[in-house]
Amino acid sequence: MDLSVKIRDKIMQNPVGTASGTFGFGEEYGELIDLSQLGSIYTKAVTVLPREGNPLPRLTETPYGMINSIGLANTGVKGFLENKVPFLNTIKNCAVIVNVAGSTEDEYTKVIDMIDSVDSVWGYEINISCPNVKCGGLAFGTDPVQVERLTKEIRKRTNKPVIMKLTPNVTDITTVATACEIGGADAVSCINTVMGMKIDINKKKPAIYQKTGGLSGPAIKPVGVAAVYRVSKKISIPVIGLGGIMNWEDAVEYFLAGASAIQIGTANFIDPNTPIDVLDGIKRYMTNNKLEKISDFHSFIE
Amino acid sequence: MDLSVKIRDKIMQNPVGTASGTFGFGEEYGELIDLSQLGSIYTKAVTVLPREGNPLPRLTETPYGMINSIGLANTGVKGFLENKVPFLNTIKNCAVIVNVAGSTEDEYTKVIDMIDSVDSVWGYEINISCPNVKCGGLAFGTDPVQVERLTKEIRKRTNKPVIMKLTPNVTDITTVATACEIGGADAVSCINTVMGMKIDINKKKPAIYQKTGGLSGPAIKPVGVAAVYRVSKKISIPVIGLGGIMNWEDAVEYFLAGASAIQIGTANFIDPNTPIDVLDGIKRYMTNNKLEKISDFHSFIE
Amino acid sequence: MIQKQCKVISNKLIAKDYYELVFNWESSFNPKPGQFLTLRPQGLPLLRRPFAFSSFKDNRAAIIYKTVGKATKGFSSLTEKDSISILGPLGSGFDLPKKRPVLIAGGIGLGPMLFTAIDFAERGLSPILVIGARDKSFIPKLELGKGVEVVIATDDGSLGFKGNVTQCLKTEYNNILNNCEILCCGPHIMLKACHELALEYDIECQVSMEEMMACAVGACYGCVVETTHQEKYKRVCKDGPVFNSREIVWI
Amino acid sequence: MIQKQCKVISNKLIAKDYYELVFNWESSFNPKPGQFLTLRPQGLPLLRRPFAFSSFKDNRAAIIYKTVGKATKGFSSLTEKDSISILGPLGSGFDLPKKRPVLIAGGIGLGPMLFTAIDFAERGLSPILVIGARDKSFIPKLELGKGVEVVIATDDGSLGFKGNVTQCLKTEYNNILNNCEILCCGPHIMLKACHELALEYDIECQVSMEEMMACAVGACYGCVVETTHQEKYKRVCKDGPVFNSREIVWI
Ligand SMILES: Cc1cc2nc3c(=O)[nH]c(=O)nc-3n(C[C@H](O)[C@H](O)[C@H](O)COP(=O)(O)OP(=O)(O)OC[C@H]3O[C@@H](n4cnc5c(N)ncnc54)[C@H](O)[C@@H]3O)c2cc1C
Ligand SMILES: Cc1cc2nc3c(=O)[nH]c(=O)nc-3n(C[C@H](O)[C@H](O)[C@H](O)COP(=O)(O)OP(=O)(O)OC[C@H]3O[C@@H](n4cnc5c(N)ncnc54)[C@H](O)[C@@H]3O)c2cc1C
Ligand SMILES: Cc1cc2nc3c(=O)[nH]c(=O)nc-3n(C[C@H](O)[C@H](O)[C@H](O)COP(=O)(O)O)c2cc1C
Ligand SMILES: Cc1cc2nc3c(=O)[nH]c(=O)nc-3n(C[C@H](O)[C@H](O)[C@H](O)COP(=O)(O)O)c2cc1C
Ligand code: FES
Ligand code: FES
């Protein structure tokens, strides 16, 4: 059985990754699971300058899901280099993918310029769901023209794999995916969180400070599967699927929908062992169904 | 306590309605609950010509939600006039709102022309989530320009309340809502279902024939609340909230978000008594919180 | 139909994976054989689950269910202390046959066919009840009283005839097949085989269909099957679940 | 920290709405007073729920929880037969005080302060434990052994001092307040009052904070509180839950 996933010219040992923002920089969960068994770790978003993040409350629970508005809280690229890279250097086998965020094109490319020489950085996931200052507050990821340009700019700076992370909060996610492909991305990942809101009816106030935030967890799985299906039919670079994956059955659903790899997000909070269990389950399913490699999943659904 | 809701020049006795497609034309549920207690019934979509609907399977369950692709199955406007209106004529007190669908502007306006003289039809809810033949398969509801034109055309034909039903599957639902308001709509309702997909990993096939379908139920409540909040801050006509309302607490959440009325959809399937229970709960909450009328809910959240 | 909270009277394992749930049913709506109800799962699975009535007498009704997934596994831990939300009776039920009824039950079709067998026996219709299963462990001990002729067919021959229900009928009851009416409930593939048997012997065949349901009262048009009627799709929950097998477009 | 399935030893109602859940804790990670764990709810509520350790001895640990919503109501039906997924010990715990410790517990803060009281008593620190509640029904029978001085304050005076914990301290223990250290856990408003008391008497005050948590291991930055540090927000789960009250920006 071949579990490897090729993106650009690089190989991930297996298709199971941990989603940005739900796994820190690996350290915390390193006490609980063997990180070297993971295919990949997507870091918390890194921005040029440190960001303190949004005021609290930042989290709330919803019917079989949760909403967050952490707000890209991070120590900035310098803090990343000083405080996080030493630990990342110690992780064996697993691809460390840095999630990059910004409010202008410049902010994205600066991060990449500053860390591209770090060996333990395997590649980049570009979070284009951030509000874009030049785009009237709408996310970068909602405008195919801007997405294509941003992808091209990033492509110029690095030879490492570039994965564009798509937001589901658009009219047609496939046009944005196409823009990524044209811009020179090596893969896309989808989906980021779905815009949602909760109100505390006792306090008569929004449950989180930012009022609206990002919905994740099992509730959004069907949205993610639909996105992966539609996008993977449209473009020919690999699609990395995520959104509500709680167990191996969910992961298999994403592979059948067209994903070449997957990420575990919210499920890490519920059961830190999820990525390992998912990997085991995928192997069993592949054995039982005589599938040799991940791309074998892609022949079943037109 | 004043529970009434005014739309255009007409009054609904209370803000609790049953959502289109989940309540037939009232008949089936009329055996289970007292329809005259409802504020409104939104009928299954009516199209000019009969439609057989989509091939099966049409339904599947998802994490705390469900996906449907019924496909506007209905007997057409003639069938509606012959077979459904006689029953609708017998419903007391409750506003019967006909959900209208079509693939061209013409198809919408024809339905309205044919039923506008029926007294028991209180008003219209215009389902603009249908794939639009002139719009490359994307829904009407995704393009503000088309939405405004459609709204204007409909406005010309009728003096009854016109409610435009918004799809959440757009980049910015507030621009579509604004188009409705400019076009002359009397209210908007949001949200229709969220695009979703499920795959049966044993059969290795999509769970429903149409592959992707409409996600509804508790899972999407945060999406609906966010939409209602954002839309109600943007436009000044009433907003009717729906999406995942299972109990009175959920309804109150929608009112606090800015809704002037609500609809119960999927919850009818789970507990047919939901609309009545929700109404009771709203009354209790209003009493306990000294709220006199529905618009009193709107002052708490900026 | 009515929606109400009903008290659980008993909930027992009666064969491998099969439970009988008996509950209080005091209502003016008396379930008929072939009709069904929906049960509201606790907690997670969202949609109500449909099950056919397996008996009804003296304010007590029952279903026989197989534990297959979350909801049915949840139901299996119900005890006397519990109460459960039931919506029913739903659907049309079987029509009274004009010829001697041959009732065919496969798997989860057992409950409704037991109910039908007992009802028909009381009406003096001398039903033959053919029960098919993989092996004997799936067949509960039956107390049907007199008037029902019970025939068992198992795939592995561990009880009764070795083979499936249609093979069994053709081999052992060939003489009856020309002059009877089939009523059946079970897996789709069995229903289709019954339909083909009915065509072959030119007899009537009533099939009880299954589809995923949301409302179960005819409102949502989610549970349709393809039929030969002009109005192509019919609702299993409201127009069925029992159909004349010749109405169905078999696939 | 470790995630493991633990066997429930007992789960008893110990006061109105309050349960003590005792479970097997065989692990090389020994919980300290002030540390907490997360429990995975069954079925519906998605996120794990945080609770402070209320005792730990001989491979047995416990929490005291109040039934407030879905998850805690679900936990209340756990019995000896069950096992439950526990992640812990988490967070930092209380620092050993340099002066005589006055432990203040309000509501759900009871568990961790009991644990702390017993631990401090064993260390010979002569803790005073002040327990505040609405009325006596919310206060369990306590068996704290010697070395802990227990003071009770109820809003309605149905047991002990009539009034809240800070009023109680100022009235009855004024002499001690100048020369002690406060450690407290309970409602935000009580923690703030304790902080203000500490400022007034110029003494140290450790507060155990609460925020909604997702990961509870420091990975998601969801559970932050505003602090006076340059790095404005600190994580309750990892940097806390215990903070020096002067670190917190009180609102
Ligand atoms: C009219 C009718 C009568 C039935 N009578 C019986 C009976 O007497 N005894 C019995 O054991 N079973 C009966 N079933 C099947 C029973 O409804 C399913 O086995 C049950 O819903 C499974 O639920 P689950 O959560 O345990 O399993 P899941 O894992 O959710 O589902 C297993 C399979 O059950 C079916 N199913 C699930 N939900 C529904 C639903 N809402 N509506 C219809 N099918 C569903 C699907 O095919 C699914 O693939 C009947 C079904 C129908 C439509
Ligand atoms: C560090 C810490 C220690 C705690 N120790 C105890 C304790 O020893 N005993 C005790 O009874 N309670 C304790 N709590 C509170 C306890 O976690 C909540 O009461 C519990 O999660 C409520 O869950 P529920 O589903 O029953 O209620 P819900 O209706 O879901 O919630 C009621 C309230 O509990 C809080 N809450 C819910 N989920 C979480 C979560 N994932 N993280 C944090 N808070 C949440 C929220 O404020 C919510 O408004 C502690 C909380 C924290 C953060
Ligand atoms: C607390 C939290 C923080 C997140 N932070 C980021 C982030 O910094 N960058 C990013 O691209 N996605 C972020 N996400 C989105 C996740 O990576 C993922 O796309 C989303 O949660 C859907 O997957 P899930 O349902 O498996 O959680 C965050 C999600 C959560 C829950
Ligand atoms: C089975 C089903 C059929 C539906 N049919 C229609 C329809 O014909 N027209 C329409 O505007 N919305 C239709 N809807 C959408 C609902 O009216 C509602 O917008 C959506 O389900 C979200 O609300 P809920 O989560 O409360 O169900 C349908 C929904 C379901 C579940
Ligand atoms: S399940 Fe709704 S029509 Fe049958
Ligand atoms: S809950 Fe995730 S950082 Fe504290």
GROMACS .gro file of N, CA and C in nm, chain B residues 186-269:
model
  252
  488ASP      N    1  -4.093   4.347  -0.007
  488ASP     CA    2  -4.148   4.390   0.121
  488ASP      C    3  -4.074   4.329   0.238
  489ALA      N    4  -4.003   4.221   0.211
  489ALA     CA    5  -3.926   4.153   0.315
  489ALA      C    6  -3.831   4.056   0.247
  490VAL      N    7  -3.732   4.011   0.322
  490VAL     CA    8  -3.650   3.899   0.272
  490VAL      C    9  -3.657   3.788   0.376
  491SER      N   10  -3.643   3.665   0.330
  491SER     CA   11  -3.627   3.555   0.425
  491SER      C   12  -3.492   3.492   0.400
  492CYS      N   13  -3.425   3.457   0.508
  492CYS     CA   14  -3.298   3.389   0.492
  492CYS      C   15  -3.278   3.302   0.615
  493ILE      N   16  -3.231   3.180   0.592
  493ILE     CA   17  -3.164   3.135   0.470
  493ILE      C   18  -3.233   3.013   0.408
  494ASN      N   19  -3.209   2.996   0.280
  494ASN     CA   20  -3.239   2.870   0.214
  494ASN      C   21  -3.129   2.772   0.253
  495THR      N   22  -3.130   2.653   0.198
  495THR     CA   23  -3.031   2.552   0.238
  495THR      C   24  -2.890   2.586   0.192
  496VAL      N   25  -2.793   2.528   0.261
  496VAL     CA   26  -2.651   2.546   0.232
  496VAL      C   27  -2.606   2.429   0.143
  497MET      N   28  -2.524   2.460   0.042
  497MET     CA   29  -2.484   2.349  -0.046
  497MET      C   30  -2.399   2.247   0.030
  498GLY      N   31  -2.436   2.121   0.019
  498GLY     CA   32  -2.363   2.016   0.089
  498GLY      C   33  -2.364   1.886   0.012
  499MET      N   34  -2.282   1.793   0.057
  499MET     CA   35  -2.271   1.663  -0.012
  499MET      C   36  -2.237   1.557   0.091
  500LYS      N   37  -2.284   1.437   0.066
  500LYS     CA   38  -2.245   1.324   0.148
  500LYS      C   39  -2.216   1.206   0.058
  501ILE      N   40  -2.118   1.127   0.096
  501ILE     CA   41  -2.083   1.010   0.017
  501ILE      C   42  -2.099   0.886   0.104
  502ASP      N   43  -2.161   0.783   0.047
  502ASP     CA   44  -2.176   0.656   0.116
  502ASP      C   45  -2.047   0.577   0.093
  503ILE      N   46  -1.969   0.558   0.199
  503ILE     CA   47  -1.837   0.497   0.179
  503ILE      C   48  -1.846   0.346   0.158
  504ASN      N   49  -1.960   0.286   0.187
  504ASN     CA   50  -1.976   0.144   0.155
  504ASN      C   51  -2.009   0.126   0.007
  505LYS      N   52  -2.102   0.206  -0.041
  505LYS     CA   53  -2.138   0.197  -0.183
  505LYS      C   54  -2.042   0.276  -0.272
  506LYS      N   55  -1.960   0.359  -0.211
  506LYS     CA   56  -1.870   0.447  -0.286
  506LYS      C   57  -1.946   0.532  -0.388
  507LYS      N   58  -2.058   0.581  -0.343
  507LYS     CA   59  -2.144   0.664  -0.429
  507LYS      C   60  -2.199   0.781  -0.348
  508PRO      N   61  -2.232   0.891  -0.414
  508PRO     CA   62  -2.299   0.999  -0.340
  508PRO      C   63  -2.427   0.946  -0.276
  509ALA      N   64  -2.460   0.999  -0.160
  509ALA     CA   65  -2.577   0.950  -0.087
  509ALA      C   66  -2.708   0.990  -0.154
  510ILE      N   67  -2.706   1.099  -0.230
  510ILE     CA   68  -2.826   1.137  -0.305
  510ILE      C   69  -2.793   1.140  -0.454
  511TYR      N   70  -2.894   1.119  -0.535
  511TYR     CA   71  -2.874   1.108  -0.679
  511TYR      C   72  -2.807   1.232  -0.739
  512GLN      N   73  -2.849   1.349  -0.692
  512GLN     CA   74  -2.797   1.473  -0.749
  512GLN      C   75  -2.657   1.509  -0.700
  513LYS      N   76  -2.596   1.420  -0.625
  513LYS     CA   77  -2.463   1.440  -0.568
  513LYS      C   78  -2.463   1.551  -0.463
  514THR      N   79  -2.473   1.677  -0.504
  514THR     CA   80  -2.481   1.783  -0.404
  514THR      C   81  -2.628   1.821  -0.382
  515GLY      N   82  -2.658   1.867  -0.263
  515GLY     CA   83  -2.796   1.904  -0.231
  515GLY      C   84  -2.797   2.013  -0.126
  516GLY      N   85  -2.912   2.032  -0.064
  516GLY     CA   86  -2.928   2.142   0.030
  516GLY      C   87  -2.924   2.096   0.173
  517LEU      N   88  -2.828   2.149   0.246
  517LEU     CA   89  -2.810   2.113   0.387
  517LEU      C   90  -2.905   2.198   0.471
  518SER      N   91  -2.976   2.133   0.565
  518SER     CA   92  -3.065   2.206   0.655
  518SER      C   93  -3.055   2.143   0.793
  519GLY      N   94  -3.125   2.203   0.888
  519GLY     CA   95  -3.127   2.149   1.024
  519GLY      C   96  -3.032   2.222   1.117
  520PRO      N   97  -3.022   2.174   1.242
  520PRO     CA   98  -2.945   2.245   1.346
  520PRO      C   99  -2.803   2.281   1.303
  521ALA      N  100  -2.740   2.196   1.223
  521ALA     CA  101  -2.601   2.223   1.182
  521ALA      C  102  -2.585   2.361   1.121
  522ILE      N  103  -2.687   2.410   1.050
  522ILE     CA  104  -2.672   2.537   0.977
  522ILE      C  105  -2.723   2.657   1.056
  523LYS      N  106  -2.768   2.636   1.177
  523LYS     CA  107  -2.824   2.750   1.251
  523LYS      C  108  -2.727   2.868   1.258
  524PRO      N  109  -2.599   2.845   1.290
  524PRO     CA  110  -2.507   2.961   1.298
  524PRO      C  111  -2.495   3.037   1.166
  525VAL      N  112  -2.511   2.965   1.054
  525VAL     CA  113  -2.503   3.030   0.923
  525VAL      C  114  -2.625   3.120   0.904
  526GLY      N  115  -2.740   3.070   0.945
  526GLY     CA  116  -2.863   3.147   0.933
  526GLY      C  117  -2.862   3.270   1.024
  527VAL      N  118  -2.816   3.252   1.147
  527VAL     CA  119  -2.814   3.365   1.241
  527VAL      C  120  -2.720   3.474   1.190
  528ALA      N  121  -2.604   3.433   1.139
  528ALA     CA  122  -2.509   3.531   1.085
  528ALA      C  123  -2.571   3.605   0.967
  529ALA      N  124  -2.640   3.532   0.882
  529ALA     CA  125  -2.702   3.596   0.765
  529ALA      C  126  -2.808   3.697   0.808
  530VAL      N  127  -2.893   3.656   0.900
  530VAL     CA  128  -3.000   3.745   0.946
  530VAL      C  129  -2.941   3.869   1.012
  531TYR      N  130  -2.839   3.848   1.093
  531TYR     CA  131  -2.776   3.963   1.159
  531TYR      C  132  -2.721   4.061   1.056
  532ARG      N  133  -2.643   4.010   0.962
  532ARG     CA  134  -2.578   4.099   0.866
  532ARG      C  135  -2.679   4.167   0.774
  533VAL      N  136  -2.778   4.091   0.731
  533VAL     CA  137  -2.879   4.146   0.640
  533VAL      C  138  -2.964   4.250   0.712
  534SER      N  139  -3.004   4.222   0.835
  534SER     CA  140  -3.094   4.314   0.903
  534SER      C  141  -3.025   4.445   0.940
  535LYS      N  142  -2.892   4.441   0.952
  535LYS     CA  143  -2.820   4.567   0.975
  535LYS      C  144  -2.811   4.649   0.846
  536LYS      N  145  -2.825   4.581   0.732
  536LYS     CA  146  -2.801   4.647   0.603
  536LYS      C  147  -2.928   4.705   0.542
  537ILE      N  148  -3.040   4.638   0.556
  537ILE     CA  149  -3.162   4.684   0.490
  537ILE      C  150  -3.267   4.721   0.593
  538SER      N  151  -3.371   4.791   0.549
  538SER     CA  152  -3.469   4.833   0.649
  538SER      C  153  -3.604   4.765   0.635
  539ILE      N  154  -3.620   4.678   0.535
  539ILE     CA  155  -3.743   4.597   0.532
  539ILE      C  156  -3.727   4.478   0.628
  540PRO      N  157  -3.839   4.418   0.670
  540PRO     CA  158  -3.830   4.308   0.767
  540PRO      C  159  -3.750   4.188   0.713
  541VAL      N  160  -3.681   4.123   0.804
  541VAL     CA  161  -3.607   4.001   0.771
  541VAL      C  162  -3.673   3.884   0.843
  542ILE      N  163  -3.699   3.780   0.767
  542ILE     CA  164  -3.761   3.660   0.824
  542ILE      C  165  -3.651   3.555   0.836
  543GLY      N  166  -3.627   3.507   0.957
  543GLY     CA  167  -3.512   3.420   0.982
  543GLY      C  168  -3.549   3.274   0.983
  544LEU      N  169  -3.463   3.193   0.924
  544LEU     CA  170  -3.478   3.048   0.935
  544LEU      C  171  -3.346   2.979   0.908
  545GLY      N  172  -3.345   2.852   0.944
  545GLY     CA  173  -3.225   2.772   0.933
  545GLY      C  174  -3.196   2.710   1.068
  546GLY      N  175  -3.234   2.584   1.084
  546GLY     CA  176  -3.197   2.511   1.204
  546GLY      C  177  -3.271   2.546   1.329
  547ILE      N  178  -3.385   2.611   1.319
  547ILE     CA  179  -3.460   2.643   1.442
  547ILE      C  180  -3.529   2.517   1.492
  548MET      N  181  -3.491   2.471   1.610
  548MET     CA  182  -3.545   2.348   1.666
  548MET      C  183  -3.634   2.374   1.787
  549ASN      N  184  -3.619   2.491   1.848
  549ASN     CA  185  -3.693   2.520   1.971
  549ASN      C  186  -3.702   2.671   1.991
  550TRP      N  187  -3.772   2.711   2.098
  550TRP     CA  188  -3.796   2.855   2.115
  550TRP      C  189  -3.667   2.932   2.138
  551GLU      N  190  -3.569   2.868   2.201
  551GLU     CA  191  -3.442   2.937   2.226
  551GLU      C  192  -3.378   2.978   2.092
  552ASP      N  193  -3.385   2.887   1.996
  552ASP     CA  194  -3.330   2.918   1.865
  552ASP      C  195  -3.406   3.034   1.799
  553ALA      N  196  -3.537   3.032   1.816
  553ALA     CA  197  -3.617   3.140   1.758
  553ALA      C  198  -3.579   3.274   1.820
  554VAL      N  199  -3.563   3.275   1.951
  554VAL     CA  200  -3.525   3.399   2.020
  554VAL      C  201  -3.389   3.448   1.970
  555GLU      N  202  -3.299   3.353   1.946
  555GLU     CA  203  -3.168   3.389   1.892
  555GLU      C  204  -3.184   3.465   1.759
  556TYR      N  205  -3.272   3.416   1.675
  556TYR     CA  206  -3.297   3.482   1.546
  556TYR      C  207  -3.358   3.621   1.565
  557PHE      N  208  -3.452   3.633   1.659
  557PHE     CA  209  -3.511   3.766   1.682
  557PHE      C  210  -3.405   3.864   1.729
  558LEU      N  211  -3.321   3.817   1.823
  558LEU     CA  212  -3.215   3.905   1.874
  558LEU      C  213  -3.118   3.942   1.762
  559ALA      N  214  -3.101   3.851   1.666
  559ALA     CA  215  -3.012   3.880   1.552
  559ALA      C  216  -3.074   3.981   1.456
  560GLY      N  217  -3.205   4.003   1.468
  560GLY     CA  218  -3.267   4.103   1.383
  560GLY      C  219  -3.390   4.055   1.307
  561ALA      N  220  -3.429   3.930   1.327
  561ALA     CA  221  -3.544   3.878   1.254
  561ALA      C  222  -3.674   3.936   1.308
  562SER      N  223  -3.770   3.961   1.217
  562SER     CA  224  -3.902   4.008   1.257
  562SER      C  225  -4.002   3.894   1.262
  563ALA      N  226  -3.965   3.784   1.199
  563ALA     CA  227  -4.047   3.662   1.202
  563ALA      C  228  -3.951   3.547   1.178
  564ILE      N  229  -3.999   3.426   1.201
  564ILE     CA  230  -3.913   3.311   1.178
  564ILE      C  231  -3.992   3.200   1.109
  565GLN      N  232  -3.919   3.102   1.058
  565GLN     CA  233  -3.982   2.984   0.998
  565GLN      C  234  -3.917   2.858   1.056
  566ILE      N  235  -4.000   2.757   1.073
  566ILE     CA  236  -3.955   2.627   1.119
  566ILE      C  237  -3.952   2.534   0.999
  567GLY      N  238  -3.838   2.475   0.972
  567GLY     CA  239  -3.826   2.385   0.857
  567GLY      C  240  -3.809   2.240   0.900
  568THR      N  241  -3.683   2.196   0.894
  568THR     CA  242  -3.648   2.059   0.927
  568THR      C  243  -3.707   2.012   1.060
  569ALA      N  244  -3.720   2.102   1.156
  569ALA     CA  245  -3.772   2.064   1.288
  569ALA      C  246  -3.912   2.006   1.280
  570ASN      N  247  -3.991   2.044   1.179
  570ASN     CA  248  -4.123   1.983   1.164
  570ASN      C  249  -4.113   1.831   1.150
  571PHE      N  250  -4.006   1.787   1.085
  571PHE     CA  251  -3.988   1.643   1.064
  571PHE      C  252  -3.956   1.572   1.196
   0.00000   0.00000   0.00000
